[in-house]
mmCIF file of C-alpha atoms in Angstrom:
data_model
loop_
_atom_site.group_PDB
_atom_site.id
_atom_site.type_symbol
_atom_site.label_atom_id
_atom_site.label_comp_id
_atom_site.label_asym_id
_atom_site.label_seq_id
_atom_site.Cartn_x
_atom_site.Cartn_y
_atom_site.Cartn_z
ATOM 1 C CA UNK A 1 50.928 275.111 52.563
ATOM 2 C CA UNK A 2 50.542 274.724 48.816
ATOM 3 C CA UNK A 3 53.069 276.455 46.540
ATOM 4 C CA UNK A 4 50.438 278.988 45.486
ATOM 5 C CA UNK A 5 49.530 280.009 49.026
ATOM 6 C CA UNK A 6 53.222 280.258 49.948
ATOM 7 C CA UNK A 7 53.955 282.585 47.035
ATOM 8 C CA UNK A 8 50.749 284.478 47.786
ATOM 9 C CA UNK A 9 51.905 285.003 51.371
ATOM 10 C CA UNK A 10 55.303 286.213 50.126
ATOM 11 C CA UNK A 11 53.827 288.634 47.587
ATOM 12 C CA UNK A 12 51.221 289.977 50.022
ATOM 13 C CA UNK A 13 53.941 290.588 52.629
ATOM 14 C CA UNK A 14 55.859 292.487 49.956
ATOM 15 C CA UNK A 15 52.739 294.503 49.067
ATOM 16 C CA UNK A 16 52.013 295.387 52.704
ATOM 17 C CA UNK A 17 55.640 296.450 53.278
ATOM 18 C CA UNK A 18 55.540 298.565 50.108
ATOM 19 C CA UNK A 19 52.284 300.167 51.264
ATOM 20 C CA UNK A 20 53.793 301.001 54.661
ATOM 21 C CA UNK A 21 56.845 302.433 52.910
ATOM 22 C CA UNK A 22 54.590 304.540 50.675
ATOM 23 C CA UNK A 23 52.913 305.983 53.770
ATOM 24 C CA UNK A 24 56.081 306.577 55.786
ATOM 25 C CA UNK A 25 58.506 307.860 53.155
ATOM 26 C CA UNK A 26 58.784 311.608 53.401
ATOM 27 C CA UNK A 27 59.873 312.383 49.850
ATOM 28 C CA UNK A 28 56.879 312.191 47.511
ATOM 29 C CA UNK A 29 58.958 310.711 44.685
ATOM 30 C CA UNK A 30 60.049 307.816 46.920
ATOM 31 C CA UNK A 31 56.468 307.351 48.095
ATOM 32 C CA UNK A 32 55.269 307.147 44.476
ATOM 33 C CA UNK A 33 57.855 304.483 43.663
ATOM 34 C CA UNK A 34 56.840 302.497 46.758
ATOM 35 C CA UNK A 35 53.201 302.870 45.733
ATOM 36 C CA UNK A 36 53.997 301.505 42.252
ATOM 37 C CA UNK A 37 55.750 298.555 43.915
ATOM 38 C CA UNK A 38 52.615 297.994 46.015
ATOM 39 C CA UNK A 39 50.432 297.949 42.877
ATOM 40 C CA UNK A 40 52.832 295.544 41.217
ATOM 41 C CA UNK A 41 52.635 293.198 44.218
ATOM 42 C CA UNK A 42 48.840 293.281 44.139
ATOM 43 C CA UNK A 43 48.884 292.563 40.379
ATOM 44 C CA UNK A 44 51.023 289.465 40.967
ATOM 45 C CA UNK A 45 48.650 288.430 43.760
ATOM 46 C CA UNK A 46 45.728 288.626 41.311
ATOM 47 C CA UNK A 47 47.618 286.393 38.886
ATOM 48 C CA UNK A 48 48.224 283.856 41.685
ATOM 49 C CA UNK A 49 44.509 283.983 42.477
ATOM 50 C CA UNK A 50 43.804 283.122 38.795
ATOM 51 C CA UNK A 51 42.238 286.494 37.961
ATOM 52 C CA UNK A 52 44.307 287.619 34.933
ATOM 53 C CA UNK A 53 41.777 290.272 33.836
ATOM 54 C CA UNK A 54 42.047 292.084 37.148
ATOM 55 C CA UNK A 55 45.821 291.553 37.231
ATOM 56 C CA UNK A 56 46.178 293.199 33.817
ATOM 57 C CA UNK A 57 44.122 296.180 34.980
ATOM 58 C CA UNK A 58 46.072 296.527 38.223
ATOM 59 C CA UNK A 59 49.429 296.341 36.426
ATOM 60 C CA UNK A 60 48.475 298.759 33.628
ATOM 61 C CA UNK A 61 46.517 301.288 35.694
ATOM 62 C CA UNK A 62 47.936 300.936 39.212
ATOM 63 C CA UNK A 63 51.597 300.335 38.522
ATOM 64 C CA UNK A 64 51.777 302.026 35.108
ATOM 65 C CA UNK A 65 49.635 305.027 34.233
ATOM 66 C CA UNK A 66 48.882 306.207 37.799
ATOM 67 C CA UNK A 67 52.585 306.301 38.601
ATOM 68 C CA UNK A 68 53.298 308.412 35.523
ATOM 69 C CA UNK A 69 50.430 310.811 36.278
ATOM 70 C CA UNK A 70 51.687 311.134 39.882
ATOM 71 C CA UNK A 71 55.206 311.858 38.610
ATOM 72 C CA UNK A 72 53.944 314.538 36.243
ATOM 73 C CA UNK A 73 51.914 316.037 39.088
ATOM 74 C CA UNK A 74 54.636 316.146 41.775
ATOM 75 C CA UNK A 75 56.886 317.930 39.316
ATOM 76 C CA UNK A 76 54.694 320.930 40.154
ATOM 77 C CA UNK A 77 55.158 320.624 43.921
ATOM 78 C CA UNK A 78 57.913 321.660 46.292
ATOM 79 C CA UNK A 79 60.122 319.085 47.951
ATOM 80 C CA UNK A 80 60.097 318.974 51.732
ATOM 81 C CA UNK A 81 63.335 320.248 53.212
ATOM 82 C CA UNK A 82 65.509 318.468 55.752
ATOM 83 C CA UNK A 83 67.352 315.205 55.817
ATOM 84 C CA UNK A 84 64.764 312.949 57.428
ATOM 85 C CA UNK A 85 63.874 309.913 55.310
ATOM 86 C CA UNK A 86 60.620 309.016 57.051
ATOM 87 C CA UNK A 87 57.550 310.917 58.067
ATOM 88 C CA UNK A 88 56.870 311.412 61.775
ATOM 89 C CA UNK A 89 54.214 308.962 62.903
ATOM 90 C CA UNK A 90 50.950 310.478 64.102
ATOM 91 C CA UNK A 91 50.060 308.020 66.861
ATOM 92 C CA UNK A 92 46.488 309.230 67.214
ATOM 93 C CA UNK A 93 45.820 308.418 63.544
ATOM 94 C CA UNK A 94 47.575 305.068 63.955
ATOM 95 C CA UNK A 95 45.222 304.246 66.843
ATOM 96 C CA UNK A 96 42.144 305.086 64.757
ATOM 97 C CA UNK A 97 43.427 303.043 61.814
ATOM 98 C CA UNK A 98 44.260 300.136 64.141
ATOM 99 C CA UNK A 99 40.719 300.125 65.538
ATOM 100 C CA UNK A 100 39.266 300.173 62.014
ATOM 101 C CA UNK A 101 41.578 297.398 60.783
ATOM 102 C CA UNK A 102 40.815 295.366 63.909
ATOM 103 C CA UNK A 103 37.089 295.695 63.260
ATOM 104 C CA UNK A 104 37.543 294.598 59.649
ATOM 105 C CA UNK A 105 39.780 291.681 60.657
ATOM 106 C CA UNK A 106 36.951 290.209 62.734
ATOM 107 C CA UNK A 107 35.094 289.473 59.471
ATOM 108 C CA UNK A 108 37.963 287.350 58.125
ATOM 109 C CA UNK A 109 36.827 284.320 60.144
ATOM 110 C CA UNK A 110 33.542 284.152 58.251
ATOM 111 C CA UNK A 111 35.189 284.280 54.803
ATOM 112 C CA UNK A 112 35.478 280.984 52.900
ATOM 113 C CA UNK A 113 38.982 279.617 52.310
ATOM 114 C CA UNK A 114 40.763 280.671 49.102
ATOM 115 C CA UNK A 115 39.659 278.368 46.277
ATOM 116 C CA UNK A 116 37.076 276.623 48.452
ATOM 117 C CA UNK A 117 34.411 274.786 46.478
ATOM 118 C CA UNK A 118 31.921 275.632 49.238
ATOM 119 C CA UNK A 119 32.274 279.381 48.701
ATOM 120 C CA UNK A 120 28.990 281.113 47.812
ATOM 121 C CA UNK A 121 30.499 282.401 44.591
ATOM 122 C CA UNK A 122 31.251 278.843 43.457
ATOM 123 C CA UNK A 123 27.914 277.338 44.454
ATOM 124 C CA UNK A 124 25.740 280.253 43.323
ATOM 125 C CA UNK A 125 23.174 279.535 40.624
ATOM 126 C CA UNK A 126 24.173 282.698 38.762
ATOM 127 C CA UNK A 127 27.799 281.527 38.494
ATOM 128 C CA UNK A 128 26.610 278.176 37.216
ATOM 129 C CA UNK A 129 24.365 279.879 34.661
ATOM 130 C CA UNK A 130 27.191 282.049 33.324
ATOM 131 C CA UNK A 131 29.665 279.181 33.140
ATOM 132 C CA UNK A 132 27.191 276.966 31.280
ATOM 133 C CA UNK A 133 25.579 279.502 28.970
ATOM 134 C CA UNK A 134 28.128 282.254 28.338
ATOM 135 C CA UNK A 135 29.821 280.466 25.449
ATOM 136 C CA UNK A 136 26.732 279.048 23.673
ATOM 137 C CA UNK A 137 24.903 282.362 24.029
ATOM 138 C CA UNK A 138 27.648 284.858 23.184
ATOM 139 C CA UNK A 139 30.364 282.873 21.392
ATOM 140 C CA UNK A 140 32.899 284.563 23.678
ATOM 141 C CA UNK A 141 35.415 282.304 25.397
ATOM 142 C CA UNK A 142 36.348 284.672 28.201
ATOM 143 C CA UNK A 143 33.429 284.563 30.641
ATOM 144 C CA UNK A 144 34.594 287.787 32.282
ATOM 145 C CA UNK A 145 34.243 289.640 28.974
ATOM 146 C CA UNK A 146 30.902 287.954 28.266
ATOM 147 C CA UNK A 147 29.539 289.145 31.611
ATOM 148 C CA UNK A 148 31.060 292.626 31.295
ATOM 149 C CA UNK A 149 30.020 293.403 27.737
ATOM 150 C CA UNK A 150 26.923 291.264 27.225
ATOM 151 C CA UNK A 151 25.101 290.244 30.409
ATOM 152 C CA UNK A 152 26.116 293.397 32.249
ATOM 153 C CA UNK A 153 26.578 295.549 29.140
ATOM 154 C CA UNK A 154 24.393 298.324 30.482
ATOM 155 C CA UNK A 155 26.566 298.616 33.610
ATOM 156 C CA UNK A 156 29.657 298.764 31.430
ATOM 157 C CA UNK A 157 28.093 301.541 29.344
ATOM 158 C CA UNK A 158 27.563 303.374 32.623
ATOM 159 C CA UNK A 159 31.211 302.779 33.519
ATOM 160 C CA UNK A 160 32.391 304.147 30.173
ATOM 161 C CA UNK A 161 30.128 307.161 30.688
ATOM 162 C CA UNK A 162 31.678 307.740 34.120
ATOM 163 C CA UNK A 163 35.163 307.652 32.545
ATOM 164 C CA UNK A 164 34.064 310.151 29.876
ATOM 165 C CA UNK A 165 32.349 312.469 32.352
ATOM 166 C CA UNK A 166 35.157 312.368 34.918
ATOM 167 C CA UNK A 167 37.782 312.825 32.188
ATOM 168 C CA UNK A 168 35.978 315.794 30.653
ATOM 169 C CA UNK A 169 35.452 317.427 34.063
ATOM 170 C CA UNK A 170 39.118 317.062 35.057
ATOM 171 C CA UNK A 171 40.301 318.256 31.646
ATOM 172 C CA UNK A 172 38.061 321.330 31.826
ATOM 173 C CA UNK A 173 39.354 322.187 35.296
ATOM 174 C CA UNK A 174 42.983 321.696 34.258
ATOM 175 C CA UNK A 175 42.511 323.801 31.139
ATOM 176 C CA UNK A 176 40.950 326.549 33.221
ATOM 177 C CA UNK A 177 44.052 326.452 35.412
ATOM 178 C CA UNK A 178 46.368 326.816 32.431
ATOM 179 C CA UNK A 179 44.764 330.074 31.349
ATOM 180 C CA UNK A 180 44.606 331.749 34.769
ATOM 181 C CA UNK B 1 68.680 325.149 44.348
ATOM 182 C CA UNK B 2 66.059 326.546 42.029
ATOM 183 C CA UNK B 3 67.338 326.938 38.516
ATOM 184 C CA UNK B 4 64.566 327.918 36.153
ATOM 185 C CA UNK B 5 65.809 326.271 33.004
ATOM 186 C CA UNK B 6 62.892 325.682 30.641
ATOM 187 C CA UNK B 7 64.479 322.531 29.216
ATOM 188 C CA UNK B 8 65.478 320.970 32.527
ATOM 189 C CA UNK B 9 62.806 318.300 32.359
ATOM 190 C CA UNK B 10 63.867 316.853 29.048
ATOM 191 C CA UNK B 11 67.256 315.382 28.277
ATOM 192 C CA UNK B 12 67.743 313.953 24.831
ATOM 193 C CA UNK B 13 69.061 310.402 25.123
ATOM 194 C CA UNK B 14 69.923 308.299 22.091
ATOM 195 C CA UNK B 15 69.542 305.096 24.087
ATOM 196 C CA UNK B 16 66.037 305.907 25.264
ATOM 197 C CA UNK B 17 64.976 307.275 21.883
ATOM 198 C CA UNK B 18 66.193 304.160 20.068
ATOM 199 C CA UNK B 19 64.673 301.799 22.635
ATOM 200 C CA UNK B 20 61.333 303.568 22.540
ATOM 201 C CA UNK B 21 61.343 303.636 18.750
ATOM 202 C CA UNK B 22 61.747 299.844 18.752
ATOM 203 C CA UNK B 23 59.376 299.114 21.637
ATOM 204 C CA UNK B 24 56.461 301.461 20.906
ATOM 205 C CA UNK B 25 55.052 299.638 17.845
ATOM 206 C CA UNK B 26 54.944 296.434 19.884
ATOM 207 C CA UNK B 27 53.350 298.124 22.897
ATOM 208 C CA UNK B 28 50.753 299.744 20.640
ATOM 209 C CA UNK B 29 50.002 296.475 18.843
ATOM 210 C CA UNK B 30 49.770 294.641 22.161
ATOM 211 C CA UNK B 31 47.320 297.252 23.427
ATOM 212 C CA UNK B 32 45.083 296.870 20.375
ATOM 213 C CA UNK B 33 45.449 293.074 20.678
ATOM 214 C CA UNK B 34 44.313 293.170 24.320
ATOM 215 C CA UNK B 35 41.327 295.297 23.250
ATOM 216 C CA UNK B 36 40.314 292.937 20.417
ATOM 217 C CA UNK B 37 41.249 289.713 22.107
ATOM 218 C CA UNK B 38 39.338 290.360 25.317
ATOM 219 C CA UNK B 39 36.781 287.897 23.998
ATOM 220 C CA UNK B 40 39.218 284.975 23.913
ATOM 221 C CA UNK B 41 41.758 285.767 26.611
ATOM 222 C CA UNK B 42 42.346 288.096 29.522
ATOM 223 C CA UNK B 43 41.881 291.741 28.720
ATOM 224 C CA UNK B 44 39.359 294.055 27.158
ATOM 225 C CA UNK B 45 38.760 297.672 26.326
ATOM 226 C CA UNK B 46 39.826 299.166 29.649
ATOM 227 C CA UNK B 47 43.156 297.352 29.848
ATOM 228 C CA UNK B 48 43.928 297.708 26.138
ATOM 229 C CA UNK B 49 43.119 301.413 26.218
ATOM 230 C CA UNK B 50 45.560 301.943 29.070
ATOM 231 C CA UNK B 51 48.303 300.069 27.206
ATOM 232 C CA UNK B 52 47.720 302.132 24.040
ATOM 233 C CA UNK B 53 47.891 305.309 26.131
ATOM 234 C CA UNK B 54 51.158 304.136 27.695
ATOM 235 C CA UNK B 55 52.640 303.836 24.184
ATOM 236 C CA UNK B 56 51.980 307.566 23.711
ATOM 237 C CA UNK B 57 53.485 308.269 27.164
ATOM 238 C CA UNK B 58 56.635 306.352 26.178
ATOM 239 C CA UNK B 59 56.951 308.547 23.081
ATOM 240 C CA UNK B 60 56.490 311.641 25.243
ATOM 241 C CA UNK B 61 59.267 310.587 27.621
ATOM 242 C CA UNK B 62 61.694 309.734 24.838
ATOM 243 C CA UNK B 63 61.105 312.632 22.468
ATOM 244 C CA UNK B 64 59.902 315.303 24.863
ATOM 245 C CA UNK B 65 56.387 316.062 26.024
ATOM 246 C CA UNK B 66 55.937 319.206 23.961
ATOM 247 C CA UNK B 67 56.956 317.713 20.578
ATOM 248 C CA UNK B 68 54.675 314.735 21.225
ATOM 249 C CA UNK B 69 51.821 317.050 22.121
ATOM 250 C CA UNK B 70 52.455 319.029 18.933
ATOM 251 C CA UNK B 71 52.623 315.769 16.952
ATOM 252 C CA UNK B 72 49.223 314.740 18.330
ATOM 253 C CA UNK B 73 47.936 318.258 17.789
ATOM 254 C CA UNK B 74 44.284 318.650 17.044
ATOM 255 C CA UNK B 75 41.195 317.106 18.536
ATOM 256 C CA UNK B 76 42.434 313.517 18.073
ATOM 257 C CA UNK B 77 42.046 312.514 21.740
ATOM 258 C CA UNK B 78 38.685 314.274 22.088
ATOM 259 C CA UNK B 79 37.556 312.566 18.878
ATOM 260 C CA UNK B 80 38.598 309.169 20.292
ATOM 261 C CA UNK B 81 36.665 309.840 23.516
ATOM 262 C CA UNK B 82 33.519 310.949 21.700
ATOM 263 C CA UNK B 83 33.550 308.258 19.018
ATOM 264 C CA UNK B 84 34.283 305.521 21.575
ATOM 265 C CA UNK B 85 31.343 306.476 23.753
ATOM 266 C CA UNK B 86 29.214 306.984 20.629
ATOM 267 C CA UNK B 87 30.057 303.521 19.261
ATOM 268 C CA UNK B 88 28.989 301.866 22.517
ATOM 269 C CA UNK B 89 25.724 303.811 22.714
ATOM 270 C CA UNK B 90 24.931 303.330 19.004
ATOM 271 C CA UNK B 91 25.391 299.558 19.253
ATOM 272 C CA UNK B 92 22.933 299.615 22.135
ATOM 273 C CA UNK B 93 20.459 301.789 20.250
ATOM 274 C CA UNK B 94 20.851 299.728 17.063
ATOM 275 C CA UNK B 95 19.624 296.653 18.935
ATOM 276 C CA UNK B 96 16.674 298.728 20.100
ATOM 277 C CA UNK B 97 15.908 299.685 16.477
ATOM 278 C CA UNK B 98 16.180 296.051 15.347
ATOM 279 C CA UNK B 99 13.364 295.162 17.681
ATOM 280 C CA UNK B 100 15.303 293.943 20.707
ATOM 281 C CA UNK B 101 16.106 295.459 24.066
ATOM 282 C CA UNK B 102 18.885 298.028 24.554
ATOM 283 C CA UNK B 103 22.279 296.309 23.961
ATOM 284 C CA UNK B 104 20.569 292.999 23.119
ATOM 285 C CA UNK B 105 23.133 291.829 20.559
ATOM 286 C CA UNK B 106 21.139 288.800 19.283
ATOM 287 C CA UNK B 107 18.507 291.278 18.033
ATOM 288 C CA UNK B 108 20.831 292.120 15.115
ATOM 289 C CA UNK B 109 20.096 288.643 13.796
ATOM 290 C CA UNK B 110 23.656 287.355 13.267
ATOM 291 C CA UNK B 111 23.467 284.682 15.966
ATOM 292 C CA UNK B 112 26.401 284.232 18.318
ATOM 293 C CA UNK B 113 28.759 285.757 15.737
ATOM 294 C CA UNK B 114 26.774 288.971 15.972
ATOM 295 C CA UNK B 115 27.049 288.893 19.768
ATOM 296 C CA UNK B 116 30.796 288.323 19.594
ATOM 297 C CA UNK B 117 31.507 291.076 17.083
ATOM 298 C CA UNK B 118 29.150 293.405 18.916
ATOM 299 C CA UNK B 119 31.123 292.770 22.103
ATOM 300 C CA UNK B 120 34.402 293.369 20.287
ATOM 301 C CA UNK B 121 33.158 296.673 18.834
ATOM 302 C CA UNK B 122 32.061 297.711 22.318
ATOM 303 C CA UNK B 123 35.516 296.827 23.674
ATOM 304 C CA UNK B 124 37.130 298.932 20.939
ATOM 305 C CA UNK B 125 34.864 301.831 21.890
ATOM 306 C CA UNK B 126 35.827 301.504 25.559
ATOM 307 C CA UNK B 127 39.490 301.352 24.552
ATOM 308 C CA UNK B 128 39.161 304.576 22.541
ATOM 309 C CA UNK B 129 37.509 306.317 25.491
ATOM 310 C CA UNK B 130 40.091 305.162 28.029
ATOM 311 C CA UNK B 131 43.150 305.901 25.890
ATOM 312 C CA UNK B 132 41.755 309.286 24.841
ATOM 313 C CA UNK B 133 41.025 310.322 28.430
ATOM 314 C CA UNK B 134 44.409 309.127 29.734
ATOM 315 C CA UNK B 135 46.450 310.764 26.961
ATOM 316 C CA UNK B 136 44.693 314.096 27.347
ATOM 317 C CA UNK B 137 44.965 313.848 31.158
ATOM 318 C CA UNK B 138 48.702 313.306 30.830
ATOM 319 C CA UNK B 139 49.190 316.236 28.468
ATOM 320 C CA UNK B 140 46.978 318.522 30.544
ATOM 321 C CA UNK B 141 48.762 317.634 33.784
ATOM 322 C CA UNK B 142 52.184 318.173 32.261
ATOM 323 C CA UNK B 143 51.076 321.456 30.747
ATOM 324 C CA UNK B 144 52.315 324.675 32.240
ATOM 325 C CA UNK B 145 55.170 323.182 34.175
ATOM 326 C CA UNK B 146 56.979 321.620 31.270
ATOM 327 C CA UNK B 147 56.393 324.269 28.643
ATOM 328 C CA UNK B 148 56.817 327.547 30.471
ATOM 329 C CA UNK B 149 58.461 327.903 33.847
ATOM 330 C CA UNK B 150 57.188 330.177 36.589
ATOM 331 C CA UNK B 151 53.656 330.626 35.328
ATOM 332 C CA UNK B 152 52.425 331.705 38.722
ATOM 333 C CA UNK B 153 55.161 334.234 39.467
ATOM 334 C CA UNK B 154 58.552 333.993 41.134
ATOM 335 C CA UNK B 155 57.717 332.534 44.532
ATOM 336 C CA UNK B 156 56.034 329.414 43.208
ATOM 337 C CA UNK B 157 58.934 328.295 41.063
ATOM 338 C CA UNK B 158 61.051 326.853 43.857
ATOM 339 C CA UNK B 159 60.558 323.376 42.466
ATOM 340 C CA UNK B 160 63.808 322.863 40.608
ATOM 341 C CA UNK B 161 64.866 320.095 42.962
ATOM 342 C CA UNK B 162 61.755 317.981 42.727
ATOM 343 C CA UNK B 163 61.647 318.402 38.977
ATOM 344 C CA UNK B 164 65.221 317.363 38.540
ATOM 345 C CA UNK B 165 64.514 314.191 40.439
ATOM 346 C CA UNK B 166 61.316 313.470 38.540
ATOM 347 C CA UNK B 167 63.222 313.806 35.290
ATOM 348 C CA UNK B 168 65.898 311.556 36.755
ATOM 349 C CA UNK B 169 63.262 308.940 37.462
ATOM 350 C CA UNK B 170 62.114 309.125 33.865
ATOM 351 C CA UNK B 171 65.609 308.893 32.542
ATOM 352 C CA UNK B 172 66.530 305.812 34.590
#
């Protein structure tokens, strides 16, 4: 195994354990902390996979802001009583999840290896076009930004509109709540 | 178990206040840098906007949520949301007016420089939208519980325990 795939295996194990902890922990505060740890692990995994743009988003949104918003929200809830640390496991749900995960795992065999030069994304003509023309056409060195803001600018405008619309809707609902 | 002390969620700490006072300008600058510098390195409007919003959240944790809300009083966040979205749409429409397609930056006639600065303006707009939405979400979510206790009557206010722990998490 290469050093990168070893560290990737370590960090993904950490992320999966943190995710399981987030599900099983009974106290919501503990679950939120475990969830933040999960997001942090995924962010590091993105860095190892050479996707710093996604890593930055995952770290800032997943591990940062979401955790704070969760904390502010659970301050309004009641803590479960009792001394138990973990949630009781609902075996029927576990069975359903296991079937679903098993079905998804069957697709893994047909995925290209990490970093493979034969992967469709590496051999695609669109990828080649972006890599060759993004800088001469836009003067932007980060191809991800060139695609997001120039080639797919209309999609990004849609994304920004979704953020505005969702934000306004949630804010209106919350404000309504405050005046009840 | 359930003390209804209005100030229970905020404990003034010199250490945190001093740290935040030192750190916040750097966090804010880094956020704006990530917004602007998305063209040359990792980042962009979405990430930078979140980092700028987290600078405001740091201030809220150090100096209290209510004082920070009062300090940011007024339609500042709403203005950021509206102007950010407006900037993005206007840049698109401007290209349309200059004879190109919607969001076709070269239509402005500044060559690749025009494309680059157009992209950077768009990123700034996105950053304003994201930070505005996140800051107002945070203040709206923390409203009610942190300013007046027991809004919904006596039986709903049995949350002293959870709150104490949440505040503990913030303090740590």
